Coordinates of C-alpha atoms in Angstrom, one line a residue:
M592 CA -1.2 18.8 0.4
L593 CA -1.5 15.4 -0.8
I594 CA -1.8 12.5 1.9
A595 CA 1.7 10.9 0.6
S596 CA 3.5 14.1 2.2
L597 CA 1.2 14.0 5.3
R598 CA 2.9 13.6 8.6
S599 CA 1.4 10.7 10.4
D600 CA -0.5 12.5 12.8
D601 CA -2.5 14.6 9.7
F602 CA -3.0 10.9 7.9
L603 CA -4.7 9.9 11.1
Q604 CA -6.9 12.7 11.0
I605 CA -8.6 11.0 7.9
F606 CA -10.1 8.8 10.4
S607 CA -13.1 11.0 11.6
P608 CA -16.6 10.5 12.7
A609 CA -17.9 11.6 9.0
L610 CA -15.6 9.3 7.8
F611 CA -17.3 6.3 10.2
T612 CA -20.5 8.1 8.9
K613 CA -20.1 7.5 4.9
V614 CA -18.3 4.1 5.5
S615 CA -21.8 2.8 7.5
E616 CA -23.7 4.3 5.3
D617 CA -22.2 3.1 2.1
Y618 CA -20.8 -0.3 3.3
G619 CA -22.6 -1.1 6.3
D620 CA -22.0 -1.3 10.5
E621 CA -19.5 -4.1 10.1
A622 CA -17.3 -2.2 7.3
A623 CA -17.2 1.0 9.6
A624 CA -16.1 -1.5 12.6
R625 CA -13.5 -2.5 10.4
V626 CA -12.2 0.9 9.7
R627 CA -12.0 2.0 13.2
K628 CA -9.9 -1.3 14.0
L629 CA -7.2 0.1 11.4
K630 CA -7.3 3.5 13.2
R631 CA -6.6 1.3 16.6
L632 CA -3.9 -0.4 14.7
L633 CA -2.4 2.7 13.6
E634 CA -2.6 4.2 16.9
R635 CA -0.9 1.3 18.5
G636 CA 1.9 0.7 16.3
Q637 CA 3.3 4.4 16.4
N638 CA 6.1 3.3 19.0
L639 CA 7.1 -0.1 17.5
S640 CA 10.5 -0.6 15.4
E641 CA 10.4 0.1 12.0
R642 CA 10.6 -3.7 11.5
D643 CA 7.8 -4.5 13.7
K644 CA 5.7 -2.3 12.1
L645 CA 6.3 -4.0 8.4
K646 CA 5.4 -7.1 10.3
L647 CA 1.9 -5.9 11.6
I648 CA 1.0 -4.2 8.6
N649 CA 1.6 -7.1 6.2
K650 CA -0.2 -9.4 8.6
H651 CA -2.8 -7.4 9.0
F652 CA -3.9 -6.6 5.1
N653 CA -2.9 -10.0 4.0
K654 CA -5.9 -11.2 5.9
I655 CA -8.1 -9.3 3.4
E656 CA -9.7 -11.5 0.5
F657 CA -8.2 -11.3 -2.8
R658 CA -10.7 -10.3 -5.5
S659 CA -10.1 -8.9 -9.2
D660 CA -10.8 -5.4 -10.2
Q661 CA -13.7 -6.8 -12.6
S662 CA -15.4 -9.3 -10.1
H663 CA -15.1 -6.5 -7.2
W664 CA -15.5 -2.9 -9.0
G665 CA -16.9 -4.0 -12.5
K666 CA -13.5 -2.4 -13.9
V667 CA -10.2 -3.7 -15.7
D668 CA -8.1 -2.1 -13.5
Y669 CA -8.9 0.4 -10.2
W670 CA -6.9 1.2 -7.5
A671 CA -8.7 1.4 -4.3
T672 CA -8.1 3.5 -1.5
P673 CA -7.1 2.2 1.9
I674 CA -10.6 2.6 3.3
E675 CA -11.9 1.5 0.0
L676 CA -10.2 -1.8 0.4
I677 CA -11.0 -2.3 4.1
A678 CA -14.8 -1.1 4.1
T679 CA -15.3 -3.4 1.1
G680 CA -13.5 -6.3 2.7
A681 CA -11.8 -7.3 -0.9
G682 CA -9.3 -5.9 -3.0
D683 CA -6.2 -7.0 -5.5
C684 CA -2.7 -6.8 -5.5
E685 CA -2.2 -3.0 -6.1
D686 CA -4.6 -2.7 -3.3
Y687 CA -2.9 -4.1 -0.8
S688 CA 0.4 -2.8 -1.6
I689 CA -1.0 1.1 -1.7
A690 CA -2.8 0.1 1.9
K691 CA 0.6 -1.1 3.1
Y692 CA 2.4 1.8 1.8
F693 CA -0.3 4.2 3.4
S694 CA -0.7 2.7 6.3
L695 CA 3.3 2.3 6.8
R696 CA 3.4 6.0 6.1
A697 CA 0.8 6.9 8.7
L698 CA 3.3 4.8 11.1
G699 CA 5.9 7.2 10.4
V700 CA 8.3 5.2 7.9
A701 CA 9.9 7.8 5.7
P702 CA 8.3 8.1 2.0
E703 CA 11.6 7.6 0.4
K704 CA 11.9 4.1 2.3
L705 CA 8.9 2.8 0.3
R706 CA 8.7 1.8 -3.0
L707 CA 5.2 -0.1 -4.5
M708 CA 6.7 -2.0 -7.4
Y709 CA 5.6 -3.9 -10.4
V710 CA 6.9 -7.3 -10.9
K711 CA 6.0 -10.3 -12.9
A712 CA 5.1 -13.1 -10.5
V713 CA 6.6 -16.0 -11.9
R714 CA 4.8 -18.8 -10.3
I715 CA 1.4 -17.7 -11.3
N716 CA 2.6 -16.3 -14.6
Q717 CA 1.2 -12.9 -14.4
A718 CA 1.6 -9.2 -13.7
H719 CA 1.8 -8.3 -9.7
M720 CA 2.2 -5.6 -7.3
V721 CA 4.3 -5.8 -3.7
L722 CA 5.7 -2.9 -1.6
T723 CA 9.3 -2.4 -1.2
Y724 CA 11.1 -1.2 1.7
Y725 CA 14.4 0.1 1.6
P726 CA 16.3 0.4 5.2
E727 CA 18.9 2.2 3.8
P728 CA 18.9 4.3 0.6
D729 CA 21.4 1.5 -1.4
S730 CA 20.5 -1.5 0.7
M731 CA 18.4 -4.5 -0.5
P732 CA 14.9 -4.0 0.0
L733 CA 12.5 -6.1 1.7
V734 CA 9.5 -7.2 -0.2
L735 CA 5.9 -7.0 1.1
D736 CA 3.8 -9.3 -0.7
N737 CA 0.1 -10.3 -0.3
L738 CA 1.2 -13.9 -1.5
T739 CA 3.0 -14.5 1.6
D740 CA 3.2 -13.4 5.4
S741 CA 7.2 -13.3 5.3
I742 CA 8.8 -10.4 4.5
L743 CA 11.7 -11.8 2.6
P744 CA 14.5 -9.8 1.0
A745 CA 14.3 -8.9 -2.6
S746 CA 17.5 -11.4 -3.4
K747 CA 15.5 -14.3 -1.8
R748 CA 12.2 -13.8 -4.1
K749 CA 13.5 -15.6 -7.2
D750 CA 10.0 -15.8 -8.4
L751 CA 9.5 -12.2 -8.6
I752 CA 11.0 -10.5 -11.8
P753 CA 11.2 -6.5 -11.5
V754 CA 9.6 -4.1 -13.9
Y755 CA 9.5 -0.4 -12.6
S756 CA 8.9 0.7 -8.9
F757 CA 7.4 4.0 -7.8
N758 CA 6.3 6.2 -4.7
A759 CA 5.3 10.0 -4.6
E760 CA 8.5 11.3 -5.4
G761 CA 9.4 9.2 -8.5
L762 CA 9.3 6.2 -10.7
W763 CA 12.4 3.9 -11.1
Q764 CA 13.1 1.5 -14.1
S765 CA 14.2 -2.0 -12.3
K766 CA 16.5 -4.5 -13.9
A767 CA 16.7 -6.2 -10.4
L768 CA 14.9 -5.6 -7.2
N769 CA 16.9 -3.0 -6.0
Q770 CA 16.7 0.7 -6.2
G771 CA 17.1 0.8 -10.0
K772 CA 17.4 4.3 -12.4
R773 CA 15.0 6.8 -11.7
V774 CA 13.6 8.0 -14.9
I775 CA 10.8 10.6 -14.5
E776 CA 8.9 12.0 -11.7
N777 CA 5.6 9.9 -11.0
S778 CA 3.1 11.3 -13.7
Q779 CA 1.0 8.2 -13.6
A780 CA -2.9 9.0 -13.7
P781 CA -3.9 6.4 -11.5
W782 CA -1.6 7.3 -9.1
H783 CA -2.7 10.9 -8.6
E784 CA -6.3 10.3 -9.1
L785 CA -5.7 7.9 -6.1
L786 CA -4.4 10.9 -4.0
N787 CA -7.3 13.0 -4.9
R788 CA -9.9 10.6 -3.6
I789 CA -7.6 10.1 -0.9
E790 CA -7.3 13.6 0.0
S791 CA -10.9 14.1 -0.3
G792 CA -11.3 11.7 2.7
Y793 CA -12.3 8.1 1.3

């Protein structure tokens, strides 16, 4: 069973002694301490309101250093798992969005309320990824973005031009920062490769 469909308590089982040992061996004791901090954060956040969960997770991951995949991983494009992002202490917009998605799932936010969205960020003139949260199926989503700690309705993010969004359930074309049109099941190779790495415990 893939992590995207696990219950929150199942997701938290990823944070095992074996994981902390592996992170410490691969990245050092400070990295393992950061992963433990994330575990405590997820445990403490279980009883918060959903809006407070969004604020908690957005702020936590936005503190991490931005670094391009090329400089960080030596690859043009690499989707890091949340553990890799925390352990290495750096990542890019995909990594922030992915980590926020799985962390909010671990806090019990329903998968249908969350989508990772590819956009064009007008101010920096480049492709960008954000996480969107839909309080209700047809509502205007809130945008969690590593470029700002403010969580704003998509209608107020005129600097973002949507392209498409996705989650574990499918992929949507987007002409506006709202639901968009569902086109296919999510068959993206990077997404499934990412899920397999998370499922393997890292």
